[in-house]
Amino acid sequence: MRSDKEKCMYCGACVGSCPKNAIYLEETRVVFDEERCVKCRICVRVCPVGAISE
Amino acid sequence: MKEINCDVLVVGAGPAGSVTAWYAAKAGANVLLVEKRQEIGSPVRCGEGLSKYWLKDVGIPEDRRWIANEVDGARIFSPSGKVWEINEKDAGNEVGYVIERDQFDKALAELAARAGAEIMLKTWVKGIIKRDGYIRGAVARHMGDDLKINAKIVVGADGYESQVGRWAGIDTSLKPNDIDSCIQYRMTGIDCDRRYCDFYLGSCAPGGYIWVFPKNEDTANVGIGVQLSKLKNPGEVKHYLDRWIDKQPGIRKGKKIDMVAGAVSISQPLEKTVDNGLMLVGDAARMIDPITGGGVSNGCKAAKVCGEVAGEAIAAGDYSAEFLQKYEKGWRALLEEKQYRNWLAKEKLVTLSDKVFDDLLELLSGTKLERLNVLNMLNAVREKYPEIVKEFEDFL
Ligand SMILES: Cc1cc2nc3c(=O)[nH]c(=O)nc-3n(C[C@H](O)[C@H](O)[C@H](O)COP(=O)(O)OP(=O)(O)OC[C@H]3O[C@@H](n4cnc5c(N)ncnc54)[C@H](O)[C@@H]3O)c2cc1C
Ligand code: SF4
Ligand code: SF4
C-alpha cells in the first residue's frame, strides 16, 4: 500500500483503523509495513481524501 | 542514545494528555508530556463543538481566548427538512460553545506546565520499553536524535491513531461498524445562524451526520462523518460532503479557508485500559461518544482521574495494574454506562431509513424533553415506534 503525498492530510485515520497495526504516522510521513499488511483495504476506504492505493 | 528519566510519561499533548499531565503534576509527580507535532493544537482536527456543563467538574477555567461563539442550542434536520430545535438548557450536554481548538489545547498545556509538567515538542514516540512484565518507558525521535525516556508510568494519550496500547498488547482495534471517516471544511461567506449548531441526518451521511457549527455570523465548520462499513470507494466521504454542499445555496456560495480530515471511533468502551505501568486515555482508549462523535469532554473527564491516580501511584511507589485499576474503575463510573447505551442507540440509528428519520423528527419536534439525552429520546418515541425501542427496554 502507499499514500499519495500530494493528497495526504496526515490525519491518522488510516493508522487507527488498520486491523494489523501496519501503518505508522510520523509528523508528516505515512509508512506502511508490508510484512504485516493483509491487503484488507480498510485504509483505502477510511482515508477521507482517497490518498491510499495499492 | 540520550536518556532522560521521569515519573510519568504522557504520550500526546491533546486535551486528554494535557489534563492527565496537569493532574499528575499537581499531585506531585515528575511529569513529562511529549508531542510529535511542532505546535500543540495545530493543525486543528475537530468540529469544535463543545458542551460546557463538565468544564467546572474538571476544573478548566473558561477563557475568552478559546471561545469563538456561544450557541443557544441545536437544530436537527431530517432528510425532508423537518427541524427539531433544542435549546441549550434542554440539550444539556451536547452543545454550548464553538471553540478555537488550537487555543483550547494550548490553554490546557499551559495548565499542565504551570503545575510543573515538562513539555517536549517534535518528539515522536516510536516504541515502548517493557521489562519484567512492566512498561518502563519509551523510545522516541526528537529533532533527528534517538531518545530513551525511562518512566514509572506511561500514559497513552496518543489519540485515534494510538499505538501505545497496541505496543503494550492491549487490543484497541475497531470494527468497520465502529469507525466514522470524517472530513470538514471551514467555510466563510455562508448563510448560517450563529445561535445554533446544526445537524443533518439521513442518507446524506450514511451511519453518521453532517454538521454546521458556526464560528461567527458568516463562518462555520461544515463537516461530515460516514460509517466506514458504508464506504466502498476511495475518497467517498469527501464526495458525500461535496454533493451535499452543492445542494445548499447558502453554503455553496462560501469559500473554504481550512480543511480537516480524520476518523472517530463510535464503539463500545475498551475492555481494558490499564496494565502494569500503563494507562490509556481519551481517543486512545476509544472514549468518544458513539452518538455525537464528540470526544473532548469524555477524554478530559477521564484524564482528570488518570492524572490523579498516576500521582497516587507514584506517591505509593506502586505502578501495578492492580493499583491502576482505580483509574479503570473511576473512568468507567463516569462514562461507561452512557457510552454503552449510546453505542446500542447508534447501532439502531444507522439502520433507519430517511422516511423513519422524517417521522421520528416530526414526532420529536412536537415533544418537550426535560433533558436531551438518548434515554429521554427513546422514551419519547416509545409509544409510536415500540419496535425501535424494543432492544433498549433494559435501560428504560
Ligand atoms: C473531523 C473531526 C471532528 C470532530 N469534532 C469534534 C467536536 O466537534 N467535538 C468534540 O468534542 N470532539 C470532536 N472530535 C473528536 C475530538 O477531536 C477527539 O475526541 C479529541 O481530539 C481527543 O483528544 P485526545 O487528547 O484523546 O487526542 P488528540 O486530540 O488526537 O491528541 C493526541 C495527540 O497525540 C499526538 N501523538 C500521536 N501519536 C504520537 C506519538 N507516537 N508520539 C508523540 N505524540 C503523538 C498527536 O499529535 C496529538 O497531538 C472530532 C474529530 C474529528 C476527526
Ligand atoms: S487517512 Fe489518508 S489522509 Fe489521513 S493520514 Fe492516512 S493516507 Fe493520509
Ligand atoms: S490494507 Fe489493511 S492491513 Fe494493509 S495497511 Fe491497509 S488497513 Fe492495514
Coordinates of C-alpha atoms and ligand atoms in Angstrom, one line a residue:
Chain A
M1 CA 0.0 0.0 0.0
R2 CA 1.1 3.6 -0.5
S3 CA -0.2 7.0 0.3
D4 CA -0.1 9.9 -2.2
K5 CA 1.9 12.7 -0.5
E6 CA 0.2 15.3 -2.5
K7 CA -3.2 14.3 -1.2
C8 CA -2.4 13.1 2.3
M9 CA -3.6 15.2 5.3
Y10 CA -1.6 13.3 7.9
C11 CA -4.8 12.8 9.8
G12 CA -4.1 9.3 11.2
A13 CA -7.4 7.9 10.1
C14 CA -5.7 5.0 8.3
V15 CA -3.3 4.3 11.2
G16 CA -6.1 4.0 13.8
S17 CA -8.3 1.9 11.5
C18 CA -5.7 -0.7 10.3
P19 CA -6.6 -4.0 12.0
K20 CA -3.0 -5.2 11.6
N21 CA -1.2 -2.2 13.0
A22 CA 0.7 -2.0 9.7
I23 CA 0.7 1.8 9.3
Y24 CA 2.8 4.4 11.1
L25 CA 2.5 8.2 11.0
E26 CA 5.5 10.3 11.9
E27 CA 4.8 14.1 11.9
T28 CA 4.4 14.2 8.1
R29 CA 5.2 10.8 6.8
V30 CA 2.9 7.8 6.4
V31 CA 4.7 4.4 6.4
F32 CA 3.3 1.0 5.6
D33 CA 4.7 -2.2 7.0
E34 CA 4.2 -4.5 4.0
E35 CA 5.0 -7.6 6.1
R36 CA 2.1 -7.0 8.4
C37 CA -0.4 -5.8 5.8
V38 CA -3.1 -8.3 4.8
K39 CA -4.4 -6.1 1.9
C40 CA -7.8 -5.8 3.5
R41 CA -8.2 -2.2 2.0
I42 CA -9.7 -0.8 5.1
C43 CA -7.2 2.0 4.9
V44 CA -8.2 2.7 1.3
R45 CA -11.8 3.1 2.3
V46 CA -11.3 5.1 5.5
C47 CA -8.9 7.6 4.1
P48 CA -11.2 10.7 3.8
V49 CA -9.4 12.1 0.8
G50 CA -8.7 8.9 -1.1
A51 CA -4.9 9.2 -0.8
I52 CA -4.2 5.4 -0.4
S53 CA -3.8 2.9 -3.2
E54 CA -2.2 -0.4 -3.8
Chain B
M1 CA 21.5 7.3 23.0
K2 CA 20.4 10.2 25.1
E3 CA 18.5 9.1 28.2
I4 CA 16.0 11.0 30.4
N5 CA 14.1 10.0 33.5
C6 CA 10.6 10.9 34.8
D7 CA 7.9 9.5 37.0
V8 CA 5.0 9.8 34.4
L9 CA 5.5 9.9 30.7
V10 CA 2.4 11.2 28.9
V11 CA 2.4 10.5 25.1
G12 CA 0.4 13.1 23.1
A13 CA -0.5 16.6 24.1
G14 CA -4.1 16.7 23.0
P15 CA -6.8 17.6 25.6
A16 CA -6.6 14.1 27.3
G17 CA -2.8 14.2 27.5
S18 CA -2.6 17.7 28.9
V19 CA -5.3 17.2 31.5
T20 CA -3.6 14.0 32.6
A21 CA -0.2 15.7 32.9
W22 CA -1.8 18.6 34.7
Y23 CA -3.4 16.5 37.4
A24 CA -0.4 14.2 37.8
A25 CA 1.9 17.1 38.2
K26 CA -0.5 18.7 40.7
A27 CA -0.3 15.6 42.7
G28 CA 3.5 16.0 42.9
A29 CA 4.7 13.6 40.2
N30 CA 7.6 14.5 37.9
V31 CA 5.8 14.5 34.6
L32 CA 7.0 14.7 31.0
L33 CA 4.4 15.4 28.3
V34 CA 5.7 14.6 24.8
E35 CA 4.1 15.7 21.5
K36 CA 5.2 14.8 18.0
R37 CA 3.9 18.0 16.4
Q38 CA 5.8 21.2 16.5
E39 CA 2.8 23.1 17.8
I40 CA 0.3 21.9 20.3
G41 CA -3.3 22.0 19.0
S42 CA -2.4 22.7 15.4
P43 CA -3.4 21.7 12.8
V44 CA -6.9 21.5 14.3
R45 CA -8.7 18.2 13.8
C46 CA -12.1 18.9 15.2
G47 CA -15.6 20.3 14.6
E48 CA -15.0 22.4 17.7
G49 CA -18.4 21.9 19.2
L50 CA -18.1 21.7 23.0
S51 CA -20.6 21.3 25.7
K52 CA -19.9 23.3 28.8
Y53 CA -21.6 21.6 31.8
W54 CA -18.5 19.5 32.5
L55 CA -15.8 22.1 32.4
K56 CA -16.2 23.0 36.1
D57 CA -16.1 19.4 37.1
V58 CA -12.6 19.1 35.5
G59 CA -11.6 22.5 36.8
I60 CA -10.9 24.0 33.4
P61 CA -11.3 27.8 33.6
E62 CA -13.4 29.3 30.8
D63 CA -11.3 31.6 28.8
R64 CA -12.3 34.0 26.0
R65 CA -9.2 33.0 24.1
W66 CA -10.7 29.7 23.1
I67 CA -14.4 30.6 23.0
A68 CA -15.3 31.6 19.4
N69 CA -19.1 31.5 19.8
E70 CA -21.7 30.6 22.4
V71 CA -24.7 28.9 20.9
D72 CA -28.3 28.9 22.2
G73 CA -29.0 25.4 21.1
A74 CA -29.0 22.8 18.4
R75 CA -31.2 22.1 15.3
I76 CA -31.6 18.6 13.9
F77 CA -32.7 18.4 10.3
S78 CA -34.4 15.3 8.8
P79 CA -33.9 14.3 5.2
S80 CA -37.0 16.1 4.0
G81 CA -36.2 19.2 6.1
K82 CA -38.2 18.7 9.2
V83 CA -36.4 20.6 12.0
W84 CA -36.2 19.7 15.7
E85 CA -35.0 22.7 17.6
I86 CA -33.5 22.2 21.1
N87 CA -32.4 25.0 23.3
E88 CA -29.2 24.8 25.2
K89 CA -30.8 24.3 28.6
D90 CA -32.5 21.1 27.3
A91 CA -29.7 20.0 25.2
G92 CA -27.7 19.9 28.4
N93 CA -24.5 18.2 27.4
E94 CA -24.0 18.3 23.7
V95 CA -24.0 22.0 22.7
G96 CA -22.6 25.1 24.3
Y97 CA -19.6 26.6 22.7
V98 CA -17.9 26.5 19.3
I99 CA -14.3 26.8 20.3
E100 CA -10.9 27.6 18.9
R101 CA -9.5 24.1 19.4
D102 CA -5.9 25.2 18.8
Q103 CA -6.2 27.8 21.6
F104 CA -8.1 25.3 23.8
D105 CA -5.4 22.7 23.6
K106 CA -2.7 25.3 24.3
A107 CA -4.6 26.6 27.3
L108 CA -4.7 23.0 28.7
A109 CA -1.0 22.5 28.1
E110 CA -0.3 25.8 30.0
L111 CA -2.2 24.4 33.0
A112 CA 0.0 21.3 32.9
A113 CA 3.1 23.4 32.5
R114 CA 2.1 25.7 35.4
A115 CA 1.6 22.7 37.6
G116 CA 5.2 21.7 36.9
A117 CA 5.0 19.3 33.9
E118 CA 7.8 19.4 31.4
I119 CA 6.8 19.5 27.8
M120 CA 8.8 18.4 24.7
L121 CA 7.6 19.1 21.2
K122 CA 8.7 17.4 17.9
T123 CA 9.1 14.2 20.0
W124 CA 7.7 11.2 18.2
V125 CA 7.3 8.1 20.4
K126 CA 8.1 5.1 18.3
G127 CA 8.1 2.2 20.8
I128 CA 7.7 1.4 24.4
I129 CA 10.2 -0.2 26.9
K130 CA 8.9 -3.4 28.6
R131 CA 10.8 -5.2 31.3
D132 CA 9.8 -7.8 33.8
G133 CA 6.1 -7.5 32.8
Y134 CA 6.1 -3.8 33.3
I135 CA 6.0 -0.9 30.9
R136 CA 9.0 1.2 31.9
G137 CA 9.3 4.0 29.4
A138 CA 9.5 4.7 25.7
V139 CA 11.9 5.3 22.8
A140 CA 11.4 8.4 20.8
R141 CA 12.8 10.6 17.9
H142 CA 13.4 14.2 18.9
M143 CA 14.7 16.6 16.3
G144 CA 16.6 13.9 14.5
D145 CA 18.0 12.2 17.5
D146 CA 17.0 9.0 19.3
L147 CA 15.9 9.4 22.9
K148 CA 15.3 6.9 25.6
I149 CA 12.7 8.0 28.2
N150 CA 12.6 6.0 31.4
A151 CA 9.3 6.3 33.3
K152 CA 7.5 4.6 36.1
I153 CA 4.2 5.0 34.4
V154 CA 3.4 5.6 30.7
V155 CA 0.1 7.2 29.7
G156 CA -1.0 6.6 26.1
A157 CA -3.0 9.8 25.2
D158 CA -2.0 9.5 21.5
G159 CA -5.4 9.9 20.0
Y160 CA -7.3 8.0 17.4
E161 CA -4.1 6.7 15.7
S162 CA -2.9 5.4 19.1
Q163 CA -0.1 2.9 19.1
V164 CA 0.9 2.9 22.7
G165 CA -1.9 0.5 23.8
R166 CA -1.2 -1.9 20.8
W167 CA 2.5 -2.0 21.6
A168 CA 1.7 -2.9 25.2
G169 CA -0.6 -5.7 23.9
I170 CA -4.0 -4.1 24.6
D171 CA -6.4 -4.7 21.8
T172 CA -7.6 -1.3 20.7
S173 CA -8.6 -2.3 17.1
L174 CA -12.0 -1.2 15.8
K175 CA -14.6 -2.9 13.6
P176 CA -15.7 -1.0 10.5
N177 CA -19.1 -0.6 12.1
D178 CA -17.4 1.4 14.9
I179 CA -15.5 3.9 12.8
D180 CA -16.7 7.1 11.2
S181 CA -14.5 8.6 8.5
C182 CA -14.7 12.4 8.6
I183 CA -13.9 15.4 6.6
Q184 CA -14.6 19.1 7.3
Y185 CA -14.2 22.5 5.7
R186 CA -14.2 25.8 7.4
M187 CA -16.3 27.9 5.2
T188 CA -16.7 31.7 5.2
G189 CA -19.2 34.0 3.5
I190 CA -22.0 31.5 4.1
D191 CA -25.5 31.9 5.5
C192 CA -25.5 30.4 8.9
D193 CA -27.3 31.1 12.2
R194 CA -24.7 31.6 14.9
R195 CA -27.3 30.8 17.6
Y196 CA -27.4 27.1 16.6
C197 CA -25.2 24.1 16.0
D198 CA -26.9 22.3 13.1
F199 CA -27.0 18.5 12.4
Y200 CA -28.3 16.8 9.2
L201 CA -29.3 13.2 9.4
G202 CA -30.1 10.5 6.9
S203 CA -28.7 9.3 3.6
C204 CA -26.7 12.5 3.1
A205 CA -24.3 10.9 5.6
P206 CA -24.9 7.1 6.0
G207 CA -24.3 6.0 9.5
G208 CA -23.2 9.5 10.6
Y209 CA -24.3 13.0 10.1
I210 CA -23.4 16.4 8.6
W211 CA -22.7 19.2 10.9
V212 CA -22.6 23.0 10.6
F213 CA -21.0 24.6 13.7
P214 CA -21.0 28.4 13.4
K215 CA -17.8 30.3 14.4
N216 CA -19.4 33.7 13.8
E217 CA -22.2 35.2 11.7
D218 CA -20.8 34.0 8.3
T219 CA -18.2 31.3 9.1
A220 CA -18.8 27.8 10.2
N221 CA -17.2 24.3 10.3
V222 CA -19.1 22.3 7.8
G223 CA -18.2 18.6 8.1
I224 CA -19.4 15.0 7.7
G225 CA -18.8 11.7 9.3
V226 CA -19.8 8.5 7.5
Q227 CA -19.6 5.0 8.9
L228 CA -16.7 3.0 7.4
S229 CA -18.9 0.0 6.7
K230 CA -20.9 2.2 4.4
L231 CA -17.9 3.3 2.4
K232 CA -16.6 1.4 -0.6
N233 CA -14.6 3.7 -2.8
P234 CA -11.5 5.8 -2.1
G235 CA -12.4 9.4 -1.1
E236 CA -16.1 8.6 -0.9
V237 CA -16.7 10.6 2.3
K238 CA -15.5 13.7 0.7
H239 CA -17.9 13.2 -2.3
Y240 CA -20.8 12.9 0.2
L241 CA -19.9 16.2 1.7
D242 CA -19.2 18.0 -1.6
R243 CA -22.5 16.7 -3.0
W244 CA -24.5 18.0 0.0
I245 CA -22.8 21.4 -0.1
D246 CA -23.6 21.7 -3.8
K247 CA -27.3 21.4 -2.9
Q248 CA -27.2 24.2 -0.2
P249 CA -27.2 27.6 -1.9
G250 CA -26.5 29.4 1.3
I251 CA -23.4 27.3 1.9
R252 CA -22.2 26.6 -1.7
K253 CA -21.6 30.4 -2.2
G254 CA -19.0 30.5 0.6
K255 CA -15.2 30.0 0.4
K256 CA -13.2 27.3 2.1
I257 CA -10.4 28.5 4.3
D258 CA -9.5 25.3 6.1
M259 CA -9.8 21.6 5.5
V260 CA -9.7 18.8 8.1
A261 CA -9.6 15.1 7.8
G262 CA -9.8 12.4 10.4
A263 CA -11.7 9.5 11.9
V264 CA -13.5 8.9 15.2
S265 CA -14.4 5.7 17.0
I266 CA -18.1 5.1 17.6
S267 CA -17.5 2.0 19.6
Q268 CA -18.2 0.4 23.0
P269 CA -15.8 1.2 25.7
L270 CA -12.5 -0.8 25.6
E271 CA -12.4 -3.8 27.9
K272 CA -9.1 -2.9 29.4
T273 CA -7.3 0.4 29.7
V274 CA -4.5 -0.3 32.2
D275 CA -1.6 -2.7 32.5
N276 CA 1.5 -2.8 34.7
G277 CA 3.0 0.7 34.3
L278 CA 0.5 1.8 31.7
M279 CA -2.8 3.7 31.3
L280 CA -4.7 4.7 28.2
V281 CA -6.9 7.8 28.0
G282 CA -9.0 9.8 25.5
D283 CA -9.4 8.7 21.9
A284 CA -6.6 6.2 22.5
A285 CA -8.9 4.5 24.9
R286 CA -11.8 4.8 22.5
M287 CA -13.8 7.1 24.8
I288 CA -15.7 9.0 22.1
D289 CA -19.4 9.2 22.4
P290 CA -20.8 6.9 19.7
I291 CA -23.8 9.1 19.0
T292 CA -22.2 12.5 18.8
G293 CA -18.7 11.6 17.8
G294 CA -17.5 14.1 20.3
G295 CA -14.5 13.1 22.4
V296 CA -13.1 16.2 24.1
S297 CA -15.3 16.2 27.1
N298 CA -15.1 12.4 27.8
G299 CA -11.4 12.5 27.3
C300 CA -10.9 15.3 29.7
K301 CA -13.2 13.8 32.4
A302 CA -11.3 10.5 32.3
A303 CA -7.9 12.3 32.1
K304 CA -8.5 14.0 35.5
V305 CA -9.0 10.6 37.1
C306 CA -6.0 9.3 35.1
G307 CA -3.7 12.1 36.3
E308 CA -4.9 11.8 39.9
V309 CA -4.3 8.0 40.0
A310 CA -0.9 8.4 38.4
G311 CA 0.0 10.9 41.1
E312 CA -1.2 8.5 43.8
A313 CA 0.6 5.5 42.3
I314 CA 3.9 7.5 42.2
A315 CA 3.4 8.6 45.8
A316 CA 2.7 5.0 46.8
G317 CA 5.5 3.6 44.7
D318 CA 3.1 1.0 43.2
Y319 CA 2.7 1.0 39.4
S320 CA 1.0 -2.3 39.1
A321 CA -2.2 -3.0 37.1
E322 CA -3.9 -3.7 40.4
F323 CA -3.2 -0.2 41.7
L324 CA -4.1 1.4 38.4
Q325 CA -7.5 -0.3 38.5
K326 CA -8.5 2.7 40.5
Y327 CA -8.4 4.7 37.2
E328 CA -10.2 1.9 35.3
K329 CA -13.0 1.9 37.9
G330 CA -13.0 5.7 38.1
W331 CA -13.5 6.5 34.4
R332 CA -16.0 3.6 33.9
A333 CA -18.1 5.1 36.7
L334 CA -18.2 8.4 34.9
L335 CA -18.6 7.2 31.3
E336 CA -19.2 3.6 30.7
E337 CA -22.9 3.2 31.0
K338 CA -23.7 6.2 28.8
Q339 CA -21.1 5.1 26.2
Y340 CA -22.6 1.6 26.1
R341 CA -26.2 2.8 25.8
N342 CA -25.3 5.3 23.1
W343 CA -23.4 2.6 21.2
L344 CA -26.6 0.5 21.2
A345 CA -28.6 3.5 20.1
K346 CA -26.1 4.2 17.3
E347 CA -26.3 0.6 16.1
K348 CA -30.1 1.2 15.7
L349 CA -29.8 4.7 14.2
V350 CA -27.5 3.5 11.4
T351 CA -30.3 1.2 10.2
L352 CA -33.0 3.8 9.9
S353 CA -34.3 4.9 6.5
D354 CA -34.9 8.5 5.5
K355 CA -38.6 8.0 5.9
V356 CA -38.2 6.9 9.5
F357 CA -35.9 9.8 10.3
D358 CA -38.6 12.1 8.9
D359 CA -41.2 10.5 11.1
L360 CA -39.1 10.5 14.2
L361 CA -38.1 14.1 13.9
E362 CA -41.7 15.1 13.2
L363 CA -42.6 13.3 16.5
L364 CA -39.7 14.7 18.5
S365 CA -40.2 18.3 17.3
G366 CA -43.6 18.2 19.0
T367 CA -42.3 16.8 22.2
K368 CA -40.9 18.6 25.1
L369 CA -37.9 16.8 26.7
E370 CA -36.8 17.7 30.1
R371 CA -33.2 17.0 29.2
L372 CA -31.8 15.9 25.9
N373 CA -30.2 12.5 26.1
V374 CA -30.7 9.2 24.4
L375 CA -32.7 7.9 27.2
N376 CA -35.3 10.6 27.1
M377 CA -35.5 10.4 23.3
L378 CA -36.1 6.7 23.4
N379 CA -38.9 7.2 26.0
A380 CA -40.4 9.8 23.7
V381 CA -40.5 7.6 20.7
R382 CA -41.6 4.5 22.6
E383 CA -45.3 4.9 22.1
K384 CA -45.3 5.4 18.4
Y385 CA -42.3 3.2 17.5
P386 CA -42.1 0.4 20.0
E387 CA -40.1 -1.7 17.6
I388 CA -37.3 0.9 17.5
V389 CA -37.1 1.0 21.3
K390 CA -37.5 -2.7 21.9
E391 CA -33.9 -3.5 22.3
F392 CA -33.5 -0.8 24.9
E393 CA -36.1 -2.0 27.3
D394 CA -33.5 -2.8 29.9
F395 CA -32.5 0.8 30.1
L396 CA -35.9 2.4 30.2
Ligands
LIG1 C1 -13.3 15.8 11.8 C2 -13.5 15.6 13.3 C3 -14.4 16.5 14.0 C4 -14.5 16.3 15.4 N1 -15.4 17.2 16.0 C5 -15.5 17.1 17.4 C6 -16.3 18.1 18.1 O1 -17.0 18.9 17.5 N2 -16.4 18.0 19.4 C7 -15.7 17.0 20.1 O2 -15.8 17.0 21.4 N3 -14.9 16.2 19.5 C8 -14.8 16.2 18.2 N4 -13.9 15.3 17.5 C9 -13.2 14.3 18.3 C10 -12.1 15.0 19.0 O3 -11.3 15.7 18.1 C11 -11.2 14.0 19.8 O4 -12.1 13.2 20.6 C12 -10.2 14.7 20.7 O5 -9.2 15.4 20.0 C13 -9.5 13.6 21.6 O6 -8.5 14.2 22.4 P1 -7.2 13.3 22.7 O7 -6.4 14.1 23.6 O8 -7.6 11.9 23.2 O9 -6.5 13.0 21.4 P2 -5.9 14.1 20.3 O10 -6.5 15.4 20.4 O11 -6.0 13.4 19.0 O12 -4.4 14.2 20.7 C14 -3.4 13.2 20.5 C15 -2.1 13.8 20.4 O13 -1.1 12.8 20.4 C16 -0.1 13.1 19.5 N5 0.6 11.9 19.1 C17 0.0 10.8 18.5 N6 0.9 9.8 18.4 C18 2.1 10.2 19.0 C19 3.4 9.7 19.2 N7 3.6 8.4 18.7 N8 4.3 10.4 19.8 C20 4.0 11.7 20.2 N9 2.8 12.3 20.1 C21 1.9 11.6 19.5 C22 -0.9 13.7 18.3 O14 0.0 14.5 17.5 C23 -1.9 14.6 19.1 O15 -1.5 15.9 19.3 C24 -13.8 15.4 16.1 C25 -12.9 14.5 15.4 C26 -12.7 14.7 14.0 C27 -11.7 13.8 13.3
SF4_2 S1 -6.1 8.5 6.2 FE1 -5.4 9.3 4.2 S2 -5.0 11.5 4.6 FE2 -5.2 10.5 6.6 S3 -3.0 10.0 7.1 FE3 -3.9 8.2 6.1 S4 -3.3 8.5 4.0 FE4 -3.1 10.5 4.9
SF4_3 S1 -4.7 -2.9 3.6 FE1 -5.5 -3.4 5.6 S2 -3.7 -4.4 6.7 FE2 -2.9 -3.3 4.9 S3 -2.3 -1.3 5.7 FE3 -4.3 -1.1 4.9 S4 -5.7 -1.4 6.6 FE4 -3.7 -2.2 7.2

